[in-house]
XYZ file of C-alpha atoms in Angstrom:
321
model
C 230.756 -35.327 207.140
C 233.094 -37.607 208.875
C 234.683 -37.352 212.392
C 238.253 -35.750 212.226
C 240.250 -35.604 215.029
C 241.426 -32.383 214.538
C 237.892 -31.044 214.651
C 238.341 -30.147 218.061
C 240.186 -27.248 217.189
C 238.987 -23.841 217.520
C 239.643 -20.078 216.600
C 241.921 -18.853 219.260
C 241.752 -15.329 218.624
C 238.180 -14.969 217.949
C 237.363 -17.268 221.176
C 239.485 -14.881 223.180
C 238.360 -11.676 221.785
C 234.662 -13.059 222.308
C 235.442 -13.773 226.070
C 237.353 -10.813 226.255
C 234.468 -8.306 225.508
C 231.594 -10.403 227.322
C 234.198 -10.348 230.791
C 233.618 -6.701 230.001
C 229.972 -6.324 229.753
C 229.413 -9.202 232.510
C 231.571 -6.793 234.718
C 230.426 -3.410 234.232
C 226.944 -3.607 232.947
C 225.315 -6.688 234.455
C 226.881 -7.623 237.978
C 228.191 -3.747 238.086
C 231.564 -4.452 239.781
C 235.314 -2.547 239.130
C 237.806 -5.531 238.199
C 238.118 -9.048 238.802
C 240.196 -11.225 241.389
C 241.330 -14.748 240.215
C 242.739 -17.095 242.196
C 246.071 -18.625 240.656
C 247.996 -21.707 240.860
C 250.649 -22.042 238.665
C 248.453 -24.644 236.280
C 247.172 -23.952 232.861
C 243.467 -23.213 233.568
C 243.700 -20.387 236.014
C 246.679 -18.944 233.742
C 244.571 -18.715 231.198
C 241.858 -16.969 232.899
C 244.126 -14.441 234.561
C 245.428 -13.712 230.728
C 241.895 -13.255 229.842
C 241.587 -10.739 232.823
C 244.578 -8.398 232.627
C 243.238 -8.167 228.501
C 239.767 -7.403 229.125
C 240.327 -5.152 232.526
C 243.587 -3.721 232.374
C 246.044 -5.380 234.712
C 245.676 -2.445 237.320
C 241.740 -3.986 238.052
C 242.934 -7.559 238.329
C 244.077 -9.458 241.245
C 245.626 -12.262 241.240
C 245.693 -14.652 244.264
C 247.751 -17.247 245.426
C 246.436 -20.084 247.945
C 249.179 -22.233 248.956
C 248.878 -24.700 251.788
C 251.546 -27.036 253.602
C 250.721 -29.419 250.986
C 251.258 -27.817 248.432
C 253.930 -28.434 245.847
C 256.411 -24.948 245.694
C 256.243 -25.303 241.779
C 252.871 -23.829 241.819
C 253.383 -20.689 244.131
C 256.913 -20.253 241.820
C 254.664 -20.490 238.434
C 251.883 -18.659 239.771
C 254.490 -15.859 240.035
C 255.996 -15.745 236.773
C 252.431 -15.839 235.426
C 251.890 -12.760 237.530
C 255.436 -10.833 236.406
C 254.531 -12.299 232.416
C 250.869 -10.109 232.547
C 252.024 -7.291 235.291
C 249.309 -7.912 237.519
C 249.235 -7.262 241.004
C 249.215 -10.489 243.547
C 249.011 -11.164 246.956
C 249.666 -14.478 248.859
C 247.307 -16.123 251.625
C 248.436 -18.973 252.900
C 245.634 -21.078 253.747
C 247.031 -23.606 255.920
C 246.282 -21.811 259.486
C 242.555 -21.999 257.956
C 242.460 -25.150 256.977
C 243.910 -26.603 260.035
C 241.354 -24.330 262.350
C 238.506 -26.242 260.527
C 240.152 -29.669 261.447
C 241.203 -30.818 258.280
C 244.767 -32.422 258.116
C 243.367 -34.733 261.261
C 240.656 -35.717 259.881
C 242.388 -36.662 256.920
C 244.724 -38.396 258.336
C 242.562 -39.989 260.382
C 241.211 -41.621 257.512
C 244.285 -42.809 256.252
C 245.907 -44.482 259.232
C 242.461 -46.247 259.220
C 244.025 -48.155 256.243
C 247.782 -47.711 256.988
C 248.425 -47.542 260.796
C 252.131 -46.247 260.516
C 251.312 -43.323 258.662
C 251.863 -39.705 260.175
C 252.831 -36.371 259.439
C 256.092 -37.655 257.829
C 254.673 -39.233 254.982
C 252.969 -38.059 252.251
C 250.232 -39.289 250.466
C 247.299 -39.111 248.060
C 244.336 -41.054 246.726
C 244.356 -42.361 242.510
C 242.215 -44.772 240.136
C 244.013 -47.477 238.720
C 245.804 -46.332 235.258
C 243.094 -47.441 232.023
C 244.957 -46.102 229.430
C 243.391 -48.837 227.097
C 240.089 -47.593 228.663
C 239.023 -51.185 229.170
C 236.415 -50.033 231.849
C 237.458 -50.438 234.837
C 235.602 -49.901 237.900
C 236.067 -46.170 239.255
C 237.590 -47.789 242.710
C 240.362 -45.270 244.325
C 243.118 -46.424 246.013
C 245.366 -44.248 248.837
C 249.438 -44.496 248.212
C 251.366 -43.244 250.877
C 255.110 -42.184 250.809
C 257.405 -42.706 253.637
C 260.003 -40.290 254.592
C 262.478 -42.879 252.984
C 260.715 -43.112 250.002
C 258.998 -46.101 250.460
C 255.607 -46.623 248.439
C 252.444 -48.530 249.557
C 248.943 -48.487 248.029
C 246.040 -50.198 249.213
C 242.474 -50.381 248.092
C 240.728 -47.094 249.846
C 236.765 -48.309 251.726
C 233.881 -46.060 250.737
C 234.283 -44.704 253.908
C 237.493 -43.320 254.327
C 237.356 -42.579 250.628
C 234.706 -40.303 251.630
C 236.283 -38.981 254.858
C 239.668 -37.783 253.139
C 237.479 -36.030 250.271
C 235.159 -34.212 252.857
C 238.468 -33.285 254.526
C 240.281 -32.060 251.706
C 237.398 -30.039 250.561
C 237.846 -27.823 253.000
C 240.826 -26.545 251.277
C 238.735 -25.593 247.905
C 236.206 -24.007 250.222
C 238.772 -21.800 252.562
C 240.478 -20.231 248.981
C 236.806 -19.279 248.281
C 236.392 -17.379 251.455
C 239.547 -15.371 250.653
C 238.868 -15.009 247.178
C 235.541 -13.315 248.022
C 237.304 -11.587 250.792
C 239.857 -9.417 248.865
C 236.767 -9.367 245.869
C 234.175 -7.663 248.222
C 236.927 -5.068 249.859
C 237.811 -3.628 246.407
C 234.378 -4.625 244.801
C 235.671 -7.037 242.363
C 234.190 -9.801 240.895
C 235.283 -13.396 241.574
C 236.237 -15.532 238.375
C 236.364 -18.964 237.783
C 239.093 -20.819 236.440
C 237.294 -24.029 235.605
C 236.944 -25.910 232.303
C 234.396 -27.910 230.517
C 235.786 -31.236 231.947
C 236.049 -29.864 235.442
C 232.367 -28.391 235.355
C 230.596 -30.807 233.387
C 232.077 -34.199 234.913
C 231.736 -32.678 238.663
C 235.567 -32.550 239.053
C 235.277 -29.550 241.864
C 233.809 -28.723 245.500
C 230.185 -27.386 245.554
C 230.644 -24.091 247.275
C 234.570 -24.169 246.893
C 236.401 -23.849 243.407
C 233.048 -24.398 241.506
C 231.805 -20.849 243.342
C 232.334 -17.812 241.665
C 230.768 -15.099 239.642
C 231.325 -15.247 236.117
C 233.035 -18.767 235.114
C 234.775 -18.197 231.561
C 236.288 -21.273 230.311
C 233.047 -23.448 231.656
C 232.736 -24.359 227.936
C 235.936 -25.298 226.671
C 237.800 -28.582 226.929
C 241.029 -28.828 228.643
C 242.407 -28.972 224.609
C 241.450 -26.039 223.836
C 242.217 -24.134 227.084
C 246.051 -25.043 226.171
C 245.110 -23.349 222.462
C 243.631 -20.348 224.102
C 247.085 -20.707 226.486
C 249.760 -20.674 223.260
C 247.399 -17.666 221.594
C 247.739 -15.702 224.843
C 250.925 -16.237 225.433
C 250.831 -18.070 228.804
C 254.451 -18.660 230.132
C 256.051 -22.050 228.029
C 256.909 -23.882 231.918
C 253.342 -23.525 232.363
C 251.960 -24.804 229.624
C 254.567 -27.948 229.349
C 253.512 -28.578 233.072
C 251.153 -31.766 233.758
C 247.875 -30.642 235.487
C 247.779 -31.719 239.114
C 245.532 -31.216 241.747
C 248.022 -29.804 244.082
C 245.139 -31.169 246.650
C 247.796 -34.337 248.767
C 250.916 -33.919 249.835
C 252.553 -36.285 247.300
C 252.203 -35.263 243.564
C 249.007 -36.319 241.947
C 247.935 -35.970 238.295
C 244.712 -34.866 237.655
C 244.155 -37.843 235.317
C 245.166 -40.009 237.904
C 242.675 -38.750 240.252
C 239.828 -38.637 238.339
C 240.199 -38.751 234.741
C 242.336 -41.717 233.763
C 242.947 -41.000 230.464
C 245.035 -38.066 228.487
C 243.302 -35.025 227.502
C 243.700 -35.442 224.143
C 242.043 -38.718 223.829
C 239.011 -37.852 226.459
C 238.619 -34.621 225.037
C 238.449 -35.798 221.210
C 235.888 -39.023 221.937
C 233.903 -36.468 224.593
C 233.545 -33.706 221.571
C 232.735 -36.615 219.292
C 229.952 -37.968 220.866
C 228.375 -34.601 221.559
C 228.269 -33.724 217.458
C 226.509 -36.748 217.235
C 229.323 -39.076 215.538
C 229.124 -42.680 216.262
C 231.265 -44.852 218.293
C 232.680 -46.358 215.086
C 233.228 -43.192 213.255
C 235.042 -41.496 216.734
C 237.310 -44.903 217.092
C 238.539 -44.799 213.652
C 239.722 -41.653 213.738
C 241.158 -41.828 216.839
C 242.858 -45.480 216.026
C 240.958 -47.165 218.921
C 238.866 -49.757 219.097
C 234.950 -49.132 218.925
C 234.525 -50.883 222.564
C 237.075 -48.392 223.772
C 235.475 -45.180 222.809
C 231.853 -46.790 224.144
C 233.541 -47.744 227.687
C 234.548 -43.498 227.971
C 231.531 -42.318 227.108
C 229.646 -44.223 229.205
C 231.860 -42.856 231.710
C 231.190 -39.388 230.840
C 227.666 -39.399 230.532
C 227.878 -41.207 234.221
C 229.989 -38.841 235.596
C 227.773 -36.092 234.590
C 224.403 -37.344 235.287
C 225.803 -38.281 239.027
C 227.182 -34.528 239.561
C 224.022 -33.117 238.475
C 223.452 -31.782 241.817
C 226.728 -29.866 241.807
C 226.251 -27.388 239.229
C 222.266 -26.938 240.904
C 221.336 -23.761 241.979
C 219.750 -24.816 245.796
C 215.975 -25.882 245.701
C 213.877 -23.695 247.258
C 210.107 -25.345 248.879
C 208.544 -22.430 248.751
């Protein structure tokens, strides 16, 4: 059988009726809790999961929650609430920035970043990218910072290891307070806490040990970002957020998830990612995906780099004893 590209398609309806009843018996039976809490923010992911809630749990035992911080783009706490009004579940709203800053964050962030720009403060905004490989030619994985003055004035300059590392230790502190509160408002109404991440998220590493990657029952773990957005259309997640491009909503200025860490569109990753794991050659994936066979080899090597080096994120800690 040869590699199609539409192959990647699944069974909306029976996927969601099959994570719809094992939410249930997860819930109830096995980690014996009331409802479930999901944290919400306005992308397609966490949308998804929250539609998956109010079906399996009744909107009444759902809560949703919204983490906004003072970087945050106001397009996600404004979708996060039509999502809400679209399912009729109940929300509340904790912004996390008074956290955040407590632990230190924003100056140590920016610490890192005048390191490389010296006029950069508070008035600009900025965030951290890999250079576009559309072509996937196979370039290095070398991130670069871009900051935004308040005139709109654009610089971006190769990021050191160092800094690099300093702004993403920062920022995780974000991912880690909306845990905290997530587990908060879970334990006071004993609720479980459910992930919102997807196979390319989980698998590749693309979230904070501890932070977004903690939670009790993660149900989309095992589907690519592709067929989130079918389980999205099936469920009826609202249209703005389904047409909207997936960001981290992590830096003050607007950042693409595939600019971050990705590089390429979902539907290409996803289709040579699902290829390769059926067992389809390079040659076979390429052709049906009108790319060359160097192409496809250059992204899975990438994948099966990204997850061998993230290993240690999805461990369960290693006891000595």
């Amino acid at each position: 059988m040869s590699f199609q590209k539409d192959s990647i398609l699944i069974d909306a309806k029976a996927e969601a009726e099959r994570i719809i009843k094992e939410l249930r018996e997860i819930v109830a039976k096995k980690i014996h809790k009331r409802g479930a809490v999901v944290g919400v923010s306005g992308g397609i992911d966490s949308s998804v999961v929250l539609a998956l809630c109010a079906n399996a749990f009744g909107p009444e035992k759902v809560l949703a929650l919204m983490m906004p911080d003072k970087d945050s783009s106001p397009d996600s706490l404004n979708l996060a609430k039509k999502l809400v009004e679209k399912f009729n579940v109940p929300y509340i709203v904790e912004d996390i920035t008074e956290a955040v800053k407590g632990f230190g964050a924003y100056k140590r962030r920016d610490e890192a970043v005048k390191k490389v720009f010296p006029e950069y403060d508070e008035s600009y905004k900025m965030k951290i990218v890999l250079p576009k490989d559309d072509e996937a030619k196979g370039k290095l994985n070398v991130y670069y910072v871009t900051i935004i003055s308040p005139n709109g004035e654009e610089k971006t300059a190769r990021l050191p290891l160092a800094e690099y590392l300093q702004i993403v230790a920062a920022s995780n502190f974000k991912q880690r307070s909306r845990t905290n509160f997530l587990y908060y408002h879970a334990e006071a109404r004993n609720y479980a806490v459910i992930g919102t991440g997807n196979k390319n998220e989980h698998e590749q590493g693309f979230f904070v040990k501890y932070g977004d990657g903690g939670a009790d029952i993660k149900p989309i773990a095992h589907l690519f970002k592709t067929q989130v957005y079918q389980l999205a259309e099936y469920l009826g997640v609202p249209e703005e957020i389904q047409k909207r491009t997936p960001t981290t909503d992590t830096y003050s200025a607007e950042q693409t998830q595939e600019e971050f860490f990705f590089r390429l569109p979902y539907s290409v990753l996803d289709r040579i990612w699902f290829g390769w794991e059926k067992g389809f050659s390079s040659k076979e994936i390429a052709e049906a995906l009108n790319l060359s066979e160097a192409q496809v080899d250059v992204v899975i090597n990438d994948i099966r780099q990204k997850i061998k080096t993230t290993e240690y994120l999805r461990m369960e800690p290693i006891s000595l004893g």
